[in-house]
Coordinates of C-alpha atoms in Angstrom, one line a residue:
M140 CA -27.8 -8.5 10.2
Q141 CA -24.6 -7.2 11.7
A142 CA -24.7 -5.8 15.2
N143 CA -24.3 -1.8 15.0
P144 CA -21.3 -0.5 16.8
I145 CA -21.5 0.7 20.4
L146 CA -20.1 3.8 21.8
T147 CA -19.4 3.0 25.5
T148 CA -18.4 6.2 26.6
A149 CA -20.7 7.8 29.4
M150 CA -19.4 10.9 28.5
T151 CA -21.5 11.5 25.4
G152 CA -23.2 14.8 26.1
P153 CA -21.2 17.2 24.1
L154 CA -21.2 14.9 21.2
H155 CA -25.0 14.1 21.2
L156 CA -25.1 18.4 21.8
L157 CA -22.9 18.5 18.1
E158 CA -25.0 16.1 16.6
K159 CA -28.4 18.3 17.6
Q160 CA -26.9 21.3 16.4
L161 CA -25.8 19.4 13.0
L162 CA -29.4 18.2 12.6
D163 CA -30.5 21.8 13.7
K164 CA -28.5 23.5 11.2
E165 CA -28.6 21.0 8.1
E166 CA -30.2 23.4 5.8
E167 CA -27.2 26.2 6.6
I168 CA -24.9 23.6 6.5
E169 CA -26.1 21.9 2.8
A170 CA -25.6 25.5 1.6
W171 CA -22.6 26.3 2.5
F172 CA -21.0 23.1 1.1
Q173 CA -22.6 24.0 -1.8
T174 CA -21.0 27.2 -2.1
Q175 CA -17.6 26.1 -1.2
W176 CA -17.4 23.5 -3.4
K177 CA -18.2 25.9 -6.4
K178 CA -15.0 27.8 -5.1
T179 CA -13.1 24.8 -4.6
P180 CA -14.2 21.8 -6.4
A181 CA -13.7 18.6 -4.6
P182 CA -10.6 16.0 -5.1
I183 CA -11.9 13.2 -7.4
Y184 CA -11.9 10.8 -4.3
G185 CA -10.7 10.4 -0.9
S186 CA -10.9 8.8 2.6
V187 CA -11.1 10.1 6.0
D188 CA -10.2 8.7 9.4
L189 CA -12.2 9.8 12.3
R190 CA -11.8 9.2 15.9
N191 CA -15.1 9.4 18.1
A192 CA -14.6 10.4 21.8
G193 CA -18.0 11.2 22.7
F194 CA -17.1 14.4 23.6
K195 CA -15.4 15.0 20.6
L196 CA -15.4 14.1 16.8
A197 CA -12.5 14.8 14.5
P198 CA -10.7 13.7 11.7
V199 CA -7.2 12.0 12.3
D200 CA -5.9 11.7 8.7
M201 CA -7.0 12.3 5.5
N202 CA -5.8 10.2 2.3
L203 CA -6.2 11.2 -1.1
F204 CA -5.6 8.0 -2.9
P205 CA -7.6 5.6 -0.7
A206 CA -7.5 1.6 -0.6
G207 CA -10.4 0.0 0.9
F208 CA -13.0 0.3 -1.6
N209 CA -13.7 -3.6 -1.2
N210 CA -14.8 -3.0 2.3
L211 CA -17.6 -0.8 1.7
N212 CA -21.0 -2.0 2.4
P213 CA -22.5 -3.6 -0.7
A214 CA -25.8 -1.2 -0.2
F215 CA -23.5 1.7 -1.0
L216 CA -22.5 0.4 -4.5
P217 CA -25.6 2.0 -6.2
L218 CA -24.2 5.3 -4.7
S219 CA -20.8 4.9 -5.5
V220 CA -21.3 4.3 -9.2
E221 CA -23.6 7.5 -9.6
A222 CA -21.3 9.6 -7.3
A223 CA -18.0 8.4 -9.3
K224 CA -19.7 9.2 -12.5
I225 CA -20.6 12.3 -11.5
A226 CA -16.6 13.1 -9.8
M227 CA -15.1 11.9 -13.0
T228 CA -17.4 14.2 -15.2
K229 CA -16.5 16.9 -13.5
A230 CA -13.0 16.6 -13.5
V231 CA -12.3 15.6 -16.9
P232 CA -15.8 16.1 -19.1
H233 CA -14.6 14.0 -22.0
A234 CA -13.4 10.9 -20.3
K235 CA -14.5 7.8 -21.4
K236 CA -11.5 5.6 -21.3
I237 CA -9.6 5.6 -17.5
L238 CA -6.0 4.1 -16.9
L239 CA -6.0 3.2 -13.2
I240 CA -2.5 3.7 -11.8
P241 CA -2.0 1.2 -8.9
E242 CA 0.6 0.5 -6.0
N243 CA 3.4 -1.6 -6.6
H244 CA 1.9 -4.1 -4.4
T245 CA 2.3 -7.5 -5.9
R246 CA 1.7 -9.7 -3.0
N247 CA -0.6 -7.7 -1.0
F248 CA -4.2 -9.3 -2.2
Y249 CA -6.2 -6.9 0.1
Y250 CA -5.1 -4.0 -1.7
W251 CA -5.5 -5.6 -5.0
E252 CA -9.2 -6.3 -4.0
N253 CA -9.6 -2.6 -3.3
I254 CA -8.3 -2.2 -7.1
R255 CA -11.2 -4.8 -8.2
G256 CA -14.0 -2.6 -6.1
L257 CA -12.4 0.3 -8.2
L258 CA -12.9 -1.1 -11.4
N259 CA -16.8 -2.7 -10.7
I260 CA -17.5 0.8 -9.4
L261 CA -16.0 2.7 -12.8
T262 CA -17.1 -0.1 -15.1
S263 CA -20.9 0.3 -13.7
A264 CA -20.8 3.9 -14.2
G265 CA -20.2 3.4 -17.7
F266 CA -16.4 4.1 -18.2
E267 CA -13.8 1.8 -20.0
I268 CA -11.0 1.3 -17.8
K269 CA -7.8 -0.7 -17.4
I270 CA -4.8 -1.2 -15.2
G271 CA -1.4 0.3 -16.0
S272 CA 1.3 -0.6 -13.7
L273 CA 4.6 1.4 -12.7
L274 CA 6.3 -2.0 -12.6
P275 CA 8.1 -3.7 -15.9
D276 CA 7.2 -7.0 -15.2
Y277 CA 4.0 -7.1 -17.1
V278 CA 4.8 -6.8 -20.7
A279 CA 1.8 -9.0 -21.8
P280 CA -1.8 -8.7 -19.9
T281 CA -1.0 -10.9 -16.7
P282 CA -4.4 -11.9 -14.6
L283 CA -4.0 -11.9 -11.1
D284 CA -6.0 -14.2 -9.0
L285 CA -7.8 -12.8 -6.1
P286 CA -9.2 -14.5 -2.6
S287 CA -12.7 -13.4 -3.5
G288 CA -12.7 -15.4 -7.1
Q289 CA -12.6 -12.0 -8.8
H290 CA -9.5 -11.3 -10.6
V291 CA -7.7 -8.1 -12.2
I292 CA -5.4 -8.1 -15.2
L293 CA -2.2 -6.0 -15.2
Q294 CA 0.0 -4.6 -17.8
S295 CA 3.1 -2.2 -17.5
L296 CA 2.6 1.1 -18.8
V297 CA 4.5 2.3 -22.0
R298 CA 5.0 5.9 -22.9
E299 CA 5.3 7.3 -26.1
K300 CA 6.1 10.9 -26.4
D301 CA 3.5 12.8 -24.1
I302 CA 1.4 9.9 -23.4
V303 CA 1.1 6.8 -21.6
K304 CA -0.8 3.5 -22.6
V305 CA -1.1 -0.2 -22.2
G306 CA -1.0 -2.0 -25.4
D307 CA -3.4 0.0 -28.0
F308 CA -5.1 1.3 -24.9
I309 CA -4.8 4.9 -24.8
P310 CA -6.6 7.0 -21.8
D311 CA -8.1 9.9 -21.8
V312 CA -7.1 10.1 -18.0
L313 CA -4.8 8.6 -15.6
L314 CA -6.5 7.9 -12.2
L315 CA -3.6 7.5 -9.5
N316 CA -4.3 4.9 -6.4
N317 CA -0.4 5.3 -5.8
D318 CA 0.7 7.5 -3.2
L319 CA 4.0 8.5 -4.8
S320 CA 5.7 7.9 -1.7
D321 CA 8.8 7.5 -3.4
G322 CA 8.1 10.6 -6.0
I323 CA 6.7 11.3 -8.9
P324 CA 8.5 8.7 -11.8
D325 CA 9.7 10.2 -14.9
I326 CA 7.2 8.1 -16.9
L327 CA 4.1 10.3 -15.4
Q328 CA 5.7 13.3 -15.8
N329 CA 5.0 16.0 -18.4
L330 CA 2.3 14.1 -20.0
S331 CA -0.5 15.7 -22.2
I332 CA -3.2 13.4 -20.4
P333 CA -4.6 14.6 -17.1
I334 CA -3.7 13.0 -14.1
I335 CA -6.0 13.2 -11.0
P336 CA -5.7 13.7 -8.2
P337 CA -2.6 15.5 -9.1
A338 CA 0.5 13.7 -9.0
E339 CA 1.9 16.8 -6.8
L340 CA -0.2 15.7 -3.9
G341 CA 1.5 12.3 -3.5
W342 CA 3.3 12.0 -0.3
S343 CA 6.6 12.7 -1.7
Q344 CA 5.6 16.1 -1.6
R345 CA 2.4 16.8 0.3
L346 CA 2.2 17.1 4.1
K347 CA -0.2 16.0 6.8
S348 CA 0.6 19.0 8.9
E349 CA -0.1 21.3 5.8
H350 CA -3.7 19.6 5.6
F351 CA -4.4 20.3 9.0
Q352 CA -3.7 23.8 8.8
Y353 CA -6.2 24.2 6.0
Y354 CA -8.5 21.9 7.9
A355 CA -8.1 24.1 11.1
K356 CA -9.1 27.3 9.1
I357 CA -12.0 25.6 7.7
S358 CA -13.1 24.3 11.0
E359 CA -12.9 27.6 12.5
E360 CA -15.5 28.7 9.7
F361 CA -17.8 25.7 9.9
A362 CA -17.8 26.2 14.0
T363 CA -18.8 30.3 13.5
L364 CA -21.6 28.6 11.5
I365 CA -23.1 26.8 13.7
D366 CA -22.2 28.1 16.8
I367 CA -19.8 25.7 18.3
D368 CA -16.0 25.7 19.5
P369 CA -14.1 24.3 16.6
W370 CA -12.0 22.1 19.2
L371 CA -15.2 19.7 19.1
I372 CA -14.3 19.0 15.4
A373 CA -10.6 19.5 15.0
P374 CA -7.3 18.1 16.7
L375 CA -4.4 20.6 17.9
F376 CA -1.2 20.3 16.3
R377 CA 2.1 21.3 16.0
H378 CA 5.1 20.3 13.6
C379 CA 8.6 19.3 13.5
G380 CA 10.5 19.7 10.4
S381 CA 14.0 18.3 11.1
I382 CA 14.0 15.1 12.9
D383 CA 16.2 11.8 12.9
F384 CA 15.0 9.0 15.3
M385 CA 18.4 6.9 15.2
R386 CA 20.5 9.7 15.5
R387 CA 18.6 11.3 18.0
E388 CA 18.6 14.8 16.4
G389 CA 15.5 17.3 16.5
E390 CA 14.3 15.8 20.1
E391 CA 14.4 19.4 21.6
C392 CA 11.9 20.4 18.9
L393 CA 9.6 17.4 19.6
A394 CA 9.8 17.4 23.1
K395 CA 8.9 21.2 23.0
Y396 CA 6.0 20.9 21.0
V397 CA 4.8 17.6 22.8
E398 CA 5.0 19.7 25.7
Q399 CA 3.2 22.5 24.8
L400 CA 0.5 20.6 23.3
F401 CA -0.2 18.7 26.6
T402 CA -0.9 21.9 28.1
A403 CA -3.2 22.8 25.3
I404 CA -5.1 19.6 25.8
T405 CA -5.2 19.8 29.3
E406 CA -6.7 23.2 29.5
K407 CA -9.7 22.0 27.1
Y408 CA -10.0 18.7 28.9
R409 CA -10.4 21.3 32.3
Q410 CA -13.1 23.3 30.5
Y411 CA -15.2 20.6 29.3
E412 CA -14.9 18.7 32.8
I413 CA -13.3 15.6 31.0
A414 CA -11.8 13.1 33.1
C415 CA -9.7 11.7 31.1
K416 CA -5.9 11.6 30.5
P417 CA -4.6 13.9 27.8
F418 CA -2.3 11.8 25.1
I419 CA -0.7 12.8 21.9
I420 CA 0.2 11.1 18.5
V421 CA 3.7 11.6 17.0
K422 CA 3.5 10.3 13.3
A423 CA 5.5 10.9 10.4
D424 CA 4.5 14.1 8.2
A425 CA 4.2 12.2 5.3
G426 CA 3.0 8.6 4.2
T427 CA 0.3 5.8 5.1
Y428 CA -0.2 2.3 5.9
G429 CA -0.2 3.1 9.9
M430 CA 3.8 3.4 9.7
G431 CA 6.0 5.6 11.9
V432 CA 3.4 6.3 14.4
M433 CA 3.3 6.3 18.3
T434 CA 1.2 7.5 21.1
V435 CA 2.7 9.6 23.8
R436 CA 1.0 9.6 27.2
D437 CA 3.8 11.5 29.1
V438 CA 6.9 14.2 27.6
A439 CA 9.2 11.8 29.7
E440 CA 8.5 9.1 27.3
L441 CA 10.3 10.7 24.7
K442 CA 13.6 10.5 26.2
S443 CA 13.5 7.1 27.0
L444 CA 12.6 5.3 23.3
N445 CA 14.3 2.2 23.3
R446 CA 16.1 1.2 19.9
K447 CA 13.0 -0.8 18.4
Q448 CA 10.8 2.2 19.0
R449 CA 13.2 4.7 17.1
T450 CA 13.6 1.9 14.6
S451 CA 9.9 1.9 14.1
M452 CA 9.8 5.6 13.9
S453 CA 12.7 6.2 11.7
K454 CA 11.1 4.9 8.2
T455 CA 7.7 4.7 6.9
K456 CA 6.1 3.2 3.5
S457 CA 9.3 1.7 1.0
G458 CA 11.4 2.7 3.7
Q459 CA 11.5 6.4 3.2
P460 CA 13.1 8.2 5.9
V461 CA 11.1 9.8 8.6
R462 CA 12.4 13.5 8.7
R463 CA 9.4 15.3 9.7
V464 CA 6.7 14.7 12.2
I465 CA 3.1 15.9 13.1
V466 CA 2.7 16.2 16.5
Q467 CA -1.1 15.8 17.2
E468 CA -3.8 16.1 19.5
G469 CA -4.7 12.0 20.2
V470 CA -8.5 11.8 20.1
Y471 CA -10.0 8.8 21.8
T472 CA -12.3 6.2 20.1
F473 CA -14.8 4.9 22.5
E474 CA -16.5 3.1 19.7
T475 CA -16.5 -0.7 19.8
W476 CA -17.5 -3.6 18.0
G477 CA -18.8 -6.6 18.6
P478 CA -19.2 -9.2 21.8
D479 CA -15.7 -8.5 22.4
H480 CA -16.3 -4.7 22.5
S481 CA -12.8 -4.7 20.0
V482 CA -11.8 -1.1 19.4
A483 CA -12.9 0.6 16.5
E484 CA -13.0 3.7 14.4
P485 CA -14.9 4.9 11.6
V486 CA -13.4 5.5 8.0
V487 CA -15.5 7.6 5.6
Y488 CA -15.1 7.3 1.8
M489 CA -16.1 10.1 -0.7
W490 CA -16.4 9.9 -4.5
G491 CA -16.1 14.3 -5.3
E492 CA -18.1 15.9 -2.5
R493 CA -20.2 13.1 -2.0
V494 CA -20.1 10.4 0.8
V495 CA -20.6 7.0 -0.3
G496 CA -20.4 4.9 2.9
G497 CA -17.1 3.7 4.8
F498 CA -16.2 1.3 7.4
Y499 CA -15.1 0.8 10.9
R500 CA -11.5 0.0 11.4
V501 CA -11.5 -2.5 14.1
H502 CA -8.6 -3.9 16.3
K503 CA -8.6 -6.5 19.2
E504 CA -5.3 -6.1 20.4
K505 CA -4.9 -1.9 20.8
R506 CA -6.3 0.5 23.5
V507 CA -8.6 3.3 23.1
D508 CA -5.5 5.5 22.6
E509 CA -3.6 3.6 20.0
N510 CA -3.3 4.1 16.4
L511 CA -5.9 0.9 14.7
N512 CA -4.2 0.9 11.4
A513 CA -1.8 -1.5 12.2
P514 CA -1.4 -5.5 11.7
G515 CA -4.2 -7.2 13.3
M516 CA -6.9 -5.0 12.2
H517 CA -9.9 -5.6 10.3
F518 CA -12.6 -4.3 8.9
E519 CA -16.6 -4.0 9.1
P520 CA -18.8 -2.3 6.4
L521 CA -20.7 0.8 8.1
A522 CA -23.8 -1.2 9.2
F523 CA -26.6 0.7 8.5
A524 CA -29.7 -0.8 6.9
Q525 CA -29.3 1.5 3.8
P526 CA -27.6 4.5 2.4
C527 CA -28.0 7.7 3.9
H528 CA -27.5 11.3 3.0
Q529 CA -30.0 13.1 5.2
P530 CA -30.3 12.7 9.1
K531 CA -33.1 12.0 11.0
K532 CA -34.8 14.3 13.2
E533 CA -36.0 12.0 15.6
R534 CA -33.9 10.4 18.2
G535 CA -34.4 7.0 19.6
Q536 CA -33.7 4.4 17.0
E537 CA -32.4 6.4 14.1
D538 CA -29.2 7.8 16.2
C539 CA -26.9 5.7 14.4
Q540 CA -28.5 7.1 11.0
N541 CA -27.6 10.9 12.9
R542 CA -24.2 9.6 13.9
F543 CA -23.4 8.5 10.3
Y544 CA -24.6 12.1 9.1
A545 CA -22.3 13.5 11.3
Y546 CA -19.7 11.7 10.3
G547 CA -19.9 12.9 6.5
V548 CA -20.3 16.3 7.6
I549 CA -16.8 15.9 9.4
A550 CA -15.4 14.1 6.7
R551 CA -16.9 16.4 4.1
L552 CA -14.9 19.4 5.7
S553 CA -11.5 17.0 5.6
M554 CA -12.4 16.8 1.9
L555 CA -13.0 20.4 1.4
A556 CA -9.7 21.3 3.6
A557 CA -8.1 18.8 0.4
A558 CA -9.7 20.8 -2.3
R559 CA -7.8 23.8 -0.8
E560 CA -4.6 22.4 -1.0
M561 CA -5.0 21.2 -4.2
Q562 CA -6.1 24.7 -5.4
E563 CA -3.0 26.0 -3.8
Q564 CA -0.7 23.3 -5.5
K565 CA -2.3 25.0 -9.0
K566 CA -1.0 28.2 -8.6

């Protein structure tokens, strides 16, 4: 049996108080969520990166095209199947045949294991599903063998008028698992077949700073509901809309916002008597895979970035140039995993409005104030004996289950922010 992650910080008081508040307000919280989902239905699926500082629990990223379904605890599979069926039926009631649009990772077997996991979930949910690649290389169905012993079959998308298909398989819906960082390809534009999530929410158009603006408003509403300081569940942030790290353009904007944020965080740390040094994460305002991210511990560091650091910050996935950055309050992670006490952070997965599990991103070489989404990371499924929807009111040995409930609440708040983003995009 896997060891549970350990929260090593001694500063667990406020988080325990937050957990207690979530437990005490469970009925109000669940009723509130039900009302919110009726107003703004959740995206089809998503994943949320959380950081647990002991004194604060907050999301730091939200992905609408999640990869990592293969890292979920197998104990959660029945829950994923049920939730996926409900979410797909809500999104496209008539859907029976799904065409899954993956990333163009032909050599990343970890990603294809994720696709295999998605296929298993949706097939078990009763859907007929095939993979439609945006690459033109797979005219005939092409099997790709995976390290797990399973395989996936790739076939290139073909467009006929306002539909796309593979072979003679004409789908009822396209399910994107491609974040479209390079833009929406012509083959996916002006189709009569629905696309979920909407292609317009890909990273070529969506911004992290916009998501966190929605999240900030939601965290204020939620904090009023359960009578807490919204800062305990939300990172402070700013954003710079014009920057070029290689040409050293936009540095004044960046330094100004970093300094402002340090002042605001320091005041909060003083208010809660937190004996830690504030830090800030600067990252590309769009994109995934942990690229274009750096930790800033002092504003002076921005003036002495070396060429390697500037090069690292200048591009994100597919070589897309970084022109905007979000300047985000750094949230410590004081959770560790295993006998080596490797730094860990939870990632929570959802189908629609339902939490279906998650995993811990673990990194042996990173510090508690650094980005863990980097080469050398590995994943550990959430180590709870059984999936849990509801918290346990008793303390003691059920603390982990209560913590998972807390993770689920915060992740759902981030999913709700994405739902409002999606609603706004439709207008």
